[in-house]
Short mmCIF file of N, CA and C in Angstrom, two decimals:
data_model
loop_
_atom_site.label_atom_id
_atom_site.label_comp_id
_atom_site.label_asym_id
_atom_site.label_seq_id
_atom_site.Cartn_x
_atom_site.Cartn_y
_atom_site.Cartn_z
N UNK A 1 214.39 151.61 112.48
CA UNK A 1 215.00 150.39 112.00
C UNK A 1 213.95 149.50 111.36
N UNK A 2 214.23 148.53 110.11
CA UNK A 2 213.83 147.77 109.56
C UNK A 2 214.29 146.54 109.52
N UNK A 3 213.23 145.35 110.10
CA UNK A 3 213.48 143.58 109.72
C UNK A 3 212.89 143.07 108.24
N UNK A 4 214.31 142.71 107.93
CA UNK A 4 213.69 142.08 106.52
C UNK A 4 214.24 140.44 106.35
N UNK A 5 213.08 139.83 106.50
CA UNK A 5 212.69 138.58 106.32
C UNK A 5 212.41 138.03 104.50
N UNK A 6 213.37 136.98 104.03
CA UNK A 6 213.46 136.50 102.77
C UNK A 6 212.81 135.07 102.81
N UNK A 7 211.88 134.67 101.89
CA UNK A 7 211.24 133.34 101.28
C UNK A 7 211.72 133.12 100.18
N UNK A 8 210.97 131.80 99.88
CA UNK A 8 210.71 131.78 98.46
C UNK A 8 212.12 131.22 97.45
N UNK A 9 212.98 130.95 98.27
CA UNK A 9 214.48 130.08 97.76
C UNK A 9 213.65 128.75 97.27
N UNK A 10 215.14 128.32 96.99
CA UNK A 10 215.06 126.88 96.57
C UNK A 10 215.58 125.99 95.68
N UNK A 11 215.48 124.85 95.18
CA UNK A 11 216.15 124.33 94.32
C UNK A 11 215.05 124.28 92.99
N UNK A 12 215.56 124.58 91.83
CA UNK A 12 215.12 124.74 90.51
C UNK A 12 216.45 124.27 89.41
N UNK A 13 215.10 123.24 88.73
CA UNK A 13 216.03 123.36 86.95
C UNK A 13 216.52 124.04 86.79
N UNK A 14 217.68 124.43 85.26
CA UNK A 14 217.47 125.19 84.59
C UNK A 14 216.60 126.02 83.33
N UNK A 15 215.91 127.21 83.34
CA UNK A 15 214.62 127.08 82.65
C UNK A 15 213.25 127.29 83.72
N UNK A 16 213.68 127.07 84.96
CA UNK A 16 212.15 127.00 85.63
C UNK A 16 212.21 128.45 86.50
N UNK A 17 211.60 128.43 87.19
CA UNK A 17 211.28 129.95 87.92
C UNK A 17 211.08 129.88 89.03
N UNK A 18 211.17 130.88 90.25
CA UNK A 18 211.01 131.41 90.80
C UNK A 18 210.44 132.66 91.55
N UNK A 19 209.95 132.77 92.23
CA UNK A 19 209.43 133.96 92.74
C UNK A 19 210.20 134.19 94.75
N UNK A 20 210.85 135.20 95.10
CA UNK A 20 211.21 135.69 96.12
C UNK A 20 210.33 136.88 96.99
N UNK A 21 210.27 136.71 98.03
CA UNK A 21 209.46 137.26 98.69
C UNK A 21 210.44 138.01 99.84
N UNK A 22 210.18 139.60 100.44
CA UNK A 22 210.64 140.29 101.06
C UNK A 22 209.75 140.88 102.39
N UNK A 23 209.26 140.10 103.77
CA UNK A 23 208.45 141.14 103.73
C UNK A 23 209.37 142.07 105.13
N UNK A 24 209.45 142.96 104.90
CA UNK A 24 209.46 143.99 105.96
C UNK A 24 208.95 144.17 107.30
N UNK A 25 209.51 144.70 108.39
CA UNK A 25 208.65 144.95 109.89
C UNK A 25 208.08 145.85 109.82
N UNK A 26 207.92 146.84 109.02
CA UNK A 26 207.61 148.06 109.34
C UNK A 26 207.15 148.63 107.90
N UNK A 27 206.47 150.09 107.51
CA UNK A 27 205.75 150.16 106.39
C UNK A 27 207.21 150.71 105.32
N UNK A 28 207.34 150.33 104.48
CA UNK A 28 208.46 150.60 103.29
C UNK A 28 207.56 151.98 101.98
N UNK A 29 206.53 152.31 102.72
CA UNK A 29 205.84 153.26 101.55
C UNK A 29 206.62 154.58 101.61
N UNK A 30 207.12 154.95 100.64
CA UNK A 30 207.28 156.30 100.92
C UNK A 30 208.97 156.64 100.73
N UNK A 31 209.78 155.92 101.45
CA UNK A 31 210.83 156.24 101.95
C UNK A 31 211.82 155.48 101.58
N UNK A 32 211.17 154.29 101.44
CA UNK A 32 211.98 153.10 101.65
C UNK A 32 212.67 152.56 100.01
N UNK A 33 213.91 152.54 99.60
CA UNK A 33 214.26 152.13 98.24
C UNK A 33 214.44 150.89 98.25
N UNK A 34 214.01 150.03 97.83
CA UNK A 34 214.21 148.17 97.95
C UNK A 34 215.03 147.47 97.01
N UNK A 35 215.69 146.92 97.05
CA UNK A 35 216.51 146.05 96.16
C UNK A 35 216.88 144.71 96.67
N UNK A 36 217.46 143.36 95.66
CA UNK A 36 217.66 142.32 95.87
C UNK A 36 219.19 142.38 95.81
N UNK A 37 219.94 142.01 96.42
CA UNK A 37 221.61 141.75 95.87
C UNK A 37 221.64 139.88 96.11
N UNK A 38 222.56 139.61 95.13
CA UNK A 38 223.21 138.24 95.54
C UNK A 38 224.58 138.13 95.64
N UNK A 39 224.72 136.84 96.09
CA UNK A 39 226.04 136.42 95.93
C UNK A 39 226.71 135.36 96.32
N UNK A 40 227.67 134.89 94.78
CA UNK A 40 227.53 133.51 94.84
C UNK A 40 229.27 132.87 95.28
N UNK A 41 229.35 131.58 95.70
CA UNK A 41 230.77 131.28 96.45
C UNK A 41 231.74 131.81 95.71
N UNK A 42 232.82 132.20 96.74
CA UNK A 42 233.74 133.02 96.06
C UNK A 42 233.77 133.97 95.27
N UNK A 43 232.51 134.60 95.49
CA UNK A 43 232.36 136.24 94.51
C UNK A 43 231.75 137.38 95.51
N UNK A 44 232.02 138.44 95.01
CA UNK A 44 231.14 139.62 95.52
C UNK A 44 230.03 139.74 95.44
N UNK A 45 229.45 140.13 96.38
CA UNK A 45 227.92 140.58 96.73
C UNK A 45 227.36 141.70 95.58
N UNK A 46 226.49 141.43 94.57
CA UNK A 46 226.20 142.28 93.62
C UNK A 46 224.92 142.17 93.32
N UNK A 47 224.40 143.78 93.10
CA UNK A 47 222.90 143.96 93.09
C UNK A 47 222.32 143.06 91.79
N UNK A 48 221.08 142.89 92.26
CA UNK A 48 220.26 142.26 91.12
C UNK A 48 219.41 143.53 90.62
N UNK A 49 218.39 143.55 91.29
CA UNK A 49 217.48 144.92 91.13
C UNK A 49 216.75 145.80 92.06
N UNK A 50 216.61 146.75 91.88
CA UNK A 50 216.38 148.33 92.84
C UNK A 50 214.96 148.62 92.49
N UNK A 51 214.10 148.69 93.36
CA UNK A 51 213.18 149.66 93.08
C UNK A 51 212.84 150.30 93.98
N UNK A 52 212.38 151.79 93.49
CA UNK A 52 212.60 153.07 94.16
C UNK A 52 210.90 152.86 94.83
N UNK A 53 210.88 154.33 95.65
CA UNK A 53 209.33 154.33 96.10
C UNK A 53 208.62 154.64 95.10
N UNK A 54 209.06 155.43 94.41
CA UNK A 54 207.72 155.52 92.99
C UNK A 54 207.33 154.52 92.31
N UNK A 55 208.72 153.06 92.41
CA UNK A 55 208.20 152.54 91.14
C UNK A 55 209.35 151.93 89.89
N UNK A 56 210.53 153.37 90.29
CA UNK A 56 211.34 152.96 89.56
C UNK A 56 212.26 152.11 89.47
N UNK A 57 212.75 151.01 88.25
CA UNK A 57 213.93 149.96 88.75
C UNK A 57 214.68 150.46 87.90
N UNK A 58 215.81 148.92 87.79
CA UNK A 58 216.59 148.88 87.56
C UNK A 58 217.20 147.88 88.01
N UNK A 59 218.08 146.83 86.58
CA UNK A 59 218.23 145.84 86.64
C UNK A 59 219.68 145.41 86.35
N UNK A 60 220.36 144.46 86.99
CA UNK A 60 221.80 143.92 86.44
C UNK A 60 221.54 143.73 85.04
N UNK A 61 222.67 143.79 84.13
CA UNK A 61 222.22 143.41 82.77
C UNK A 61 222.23 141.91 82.56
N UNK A 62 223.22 140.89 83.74
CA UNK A 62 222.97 139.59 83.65
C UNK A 62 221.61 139.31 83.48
N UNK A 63 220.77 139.82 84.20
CA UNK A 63 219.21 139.47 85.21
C UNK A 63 218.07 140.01 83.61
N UNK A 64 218.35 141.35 82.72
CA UNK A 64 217.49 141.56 82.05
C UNK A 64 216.65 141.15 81.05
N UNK A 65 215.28 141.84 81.16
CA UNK A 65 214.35 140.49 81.08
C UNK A 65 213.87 139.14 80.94
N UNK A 66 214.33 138.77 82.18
CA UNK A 66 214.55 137.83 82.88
C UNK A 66 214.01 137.79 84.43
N UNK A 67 214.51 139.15 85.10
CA UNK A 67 213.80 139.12 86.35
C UNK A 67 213.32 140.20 86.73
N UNK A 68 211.87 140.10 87.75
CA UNK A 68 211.04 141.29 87.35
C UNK A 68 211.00 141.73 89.07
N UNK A 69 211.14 142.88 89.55
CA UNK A 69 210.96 143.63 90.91
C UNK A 69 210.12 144.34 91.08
N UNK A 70 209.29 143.96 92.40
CA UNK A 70 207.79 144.77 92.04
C UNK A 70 208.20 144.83 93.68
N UNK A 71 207.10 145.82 94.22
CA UNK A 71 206.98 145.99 95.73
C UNK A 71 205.18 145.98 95.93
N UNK A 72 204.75 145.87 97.33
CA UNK A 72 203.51 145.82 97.71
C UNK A 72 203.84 146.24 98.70
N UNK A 73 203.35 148.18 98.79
CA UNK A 73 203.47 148.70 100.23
C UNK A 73 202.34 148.29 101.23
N UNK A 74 201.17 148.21 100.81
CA UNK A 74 200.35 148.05 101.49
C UNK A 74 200.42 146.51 102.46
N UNK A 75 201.34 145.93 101.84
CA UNK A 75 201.75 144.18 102.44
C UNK A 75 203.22 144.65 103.26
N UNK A 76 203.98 145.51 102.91
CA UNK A 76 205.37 145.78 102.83
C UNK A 76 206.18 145.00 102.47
N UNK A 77 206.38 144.49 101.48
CA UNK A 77 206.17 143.47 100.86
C UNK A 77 207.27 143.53 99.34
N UNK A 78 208.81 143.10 99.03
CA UNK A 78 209.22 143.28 97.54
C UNK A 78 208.98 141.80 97.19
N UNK A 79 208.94 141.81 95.66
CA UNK A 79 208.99 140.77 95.20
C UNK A 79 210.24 140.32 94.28
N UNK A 80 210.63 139.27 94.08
CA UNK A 80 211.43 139.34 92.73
C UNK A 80 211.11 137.97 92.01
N UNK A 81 210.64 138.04 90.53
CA UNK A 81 209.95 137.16 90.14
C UNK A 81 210.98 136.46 89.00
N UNK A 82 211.55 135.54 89.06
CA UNK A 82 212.29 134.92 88.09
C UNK A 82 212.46 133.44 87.56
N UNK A 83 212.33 134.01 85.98
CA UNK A 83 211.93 133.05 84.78
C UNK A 83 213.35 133.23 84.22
N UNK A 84 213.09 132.05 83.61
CA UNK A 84 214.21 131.37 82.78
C UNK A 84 215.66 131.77 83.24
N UNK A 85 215.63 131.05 84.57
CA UNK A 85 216.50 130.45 85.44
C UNK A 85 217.95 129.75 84.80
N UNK A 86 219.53 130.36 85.51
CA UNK A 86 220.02 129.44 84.82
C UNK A 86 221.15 129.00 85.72
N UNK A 87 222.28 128.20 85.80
CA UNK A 87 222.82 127.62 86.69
C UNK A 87 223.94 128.77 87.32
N UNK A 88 224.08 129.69 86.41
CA UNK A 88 224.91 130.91 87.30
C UNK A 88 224.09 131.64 88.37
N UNK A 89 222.84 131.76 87.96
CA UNK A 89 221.56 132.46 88.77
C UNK A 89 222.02 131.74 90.57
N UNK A 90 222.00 131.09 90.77
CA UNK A 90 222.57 129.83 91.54
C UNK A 90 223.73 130.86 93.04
N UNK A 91 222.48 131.29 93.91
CA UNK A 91 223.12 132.02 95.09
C UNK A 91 222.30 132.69 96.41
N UNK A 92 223.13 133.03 97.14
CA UNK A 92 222.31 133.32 98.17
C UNK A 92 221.78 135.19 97.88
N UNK A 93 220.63 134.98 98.01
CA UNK A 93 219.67 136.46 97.39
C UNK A 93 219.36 136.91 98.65
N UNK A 94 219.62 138.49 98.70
CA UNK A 94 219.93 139.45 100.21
C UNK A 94 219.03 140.04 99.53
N UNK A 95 217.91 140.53 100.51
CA UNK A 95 217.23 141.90 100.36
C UNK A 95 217.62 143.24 101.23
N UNK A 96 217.90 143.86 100.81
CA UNK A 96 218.15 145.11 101.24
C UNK A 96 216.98 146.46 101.20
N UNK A 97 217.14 147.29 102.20
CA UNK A 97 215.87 147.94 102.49
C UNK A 97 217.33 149.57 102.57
N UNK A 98 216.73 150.36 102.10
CA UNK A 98 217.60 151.87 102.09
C UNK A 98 216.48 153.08 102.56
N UNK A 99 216.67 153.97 103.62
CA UNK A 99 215.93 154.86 103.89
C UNK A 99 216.40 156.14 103.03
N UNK A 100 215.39 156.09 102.34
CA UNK A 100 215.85 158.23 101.51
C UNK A 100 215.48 159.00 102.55
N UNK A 101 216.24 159.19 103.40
CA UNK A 101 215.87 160.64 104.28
C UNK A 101 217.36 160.95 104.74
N UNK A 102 217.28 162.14 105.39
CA UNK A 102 218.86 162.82 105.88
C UNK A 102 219.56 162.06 107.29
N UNK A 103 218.83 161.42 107.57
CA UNK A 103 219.10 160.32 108.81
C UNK A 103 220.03 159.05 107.90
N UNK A 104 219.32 158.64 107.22
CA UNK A 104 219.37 157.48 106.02
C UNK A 104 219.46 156.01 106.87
N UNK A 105 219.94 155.31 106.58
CA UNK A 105 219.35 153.62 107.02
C UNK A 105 219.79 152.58 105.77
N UNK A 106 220.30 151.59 106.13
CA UNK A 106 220.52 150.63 105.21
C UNK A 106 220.55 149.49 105.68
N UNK A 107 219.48 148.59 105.10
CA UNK A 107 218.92 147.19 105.71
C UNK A 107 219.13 145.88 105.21
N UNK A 108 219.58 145.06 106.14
CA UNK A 108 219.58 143.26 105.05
C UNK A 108 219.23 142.60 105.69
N UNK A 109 218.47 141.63 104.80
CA UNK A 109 217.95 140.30 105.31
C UNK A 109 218.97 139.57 105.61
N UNK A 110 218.67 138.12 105.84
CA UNK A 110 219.63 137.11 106.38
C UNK A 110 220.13 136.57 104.96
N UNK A 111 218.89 136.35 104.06
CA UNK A 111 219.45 135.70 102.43
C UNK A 111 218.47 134.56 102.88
N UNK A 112 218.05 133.95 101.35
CA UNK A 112 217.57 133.02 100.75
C UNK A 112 218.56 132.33 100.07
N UNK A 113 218.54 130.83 99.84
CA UNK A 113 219.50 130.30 98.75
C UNK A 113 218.79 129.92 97.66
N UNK A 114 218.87 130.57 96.39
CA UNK A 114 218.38 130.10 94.66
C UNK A 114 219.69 129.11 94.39
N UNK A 115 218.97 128.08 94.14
CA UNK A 115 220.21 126.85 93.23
C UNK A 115 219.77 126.16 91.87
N UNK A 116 220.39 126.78 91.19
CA UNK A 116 219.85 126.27 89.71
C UNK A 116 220.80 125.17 88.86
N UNK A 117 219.99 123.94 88.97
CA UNK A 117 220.80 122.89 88.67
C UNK A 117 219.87 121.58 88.28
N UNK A 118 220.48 120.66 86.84
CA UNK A 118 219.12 120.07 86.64
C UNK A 118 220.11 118.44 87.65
#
């Protein structure tokens, strides 16, 4: 099992940025597929972005380039870094942790709240 602990919310303009922080209990190298989902009042819970253990993402097309997902195994550690912020952006951001193995595992944080509003 995996604890995943979210930072890095907050209140922002529209236009200004953010950066989210994920860190994990346990090491995420290897196994572990990471992604951000949000979701805002009265809507469904929907991914932002995925990245795999190699490296690989993949992004909502709302979010593209616009917001960037990086991981730090050695910290255990995802990031999600976001610029040019806008008032739909505006929700509570879940990190989710997925085990690739035949056991498998699927993990969430508690959520952060992003509120984008001038």
């Amino acid at each position: 099992q995996v604890q995943l602990v979210e930072s890095g919310g907050g209140l922002v303009q529209p236009g200004g940025s953010l950066r989210l922080s994920c860190a994990a209990s346990r090491s995420i190298a290897g196994i572990y597929a990471m992604g951000w989902y949000r979701q805002a009042p009265g809507k469904q819970r929907e991914l932002v972005a995925d990245i795999t253990p190699g490296g690989s993402t993949i992004y909502a097309d709302s979010v593209k380039g616009r917001f960037t997902i990086s991981r730090d195994n050695a910290k255990n550690t995802v990031y999600l870094q976001m610029n040019s912020l806008k008032p739909e952006d505006t929700a509570v951001y879940v990190c989710n942790a997925r085990r690739l193995t035949i056991s498998g595992g699927n993990y969430w944080g508690q959520g952060t709240q992003v509120t984008v509003s001038s």
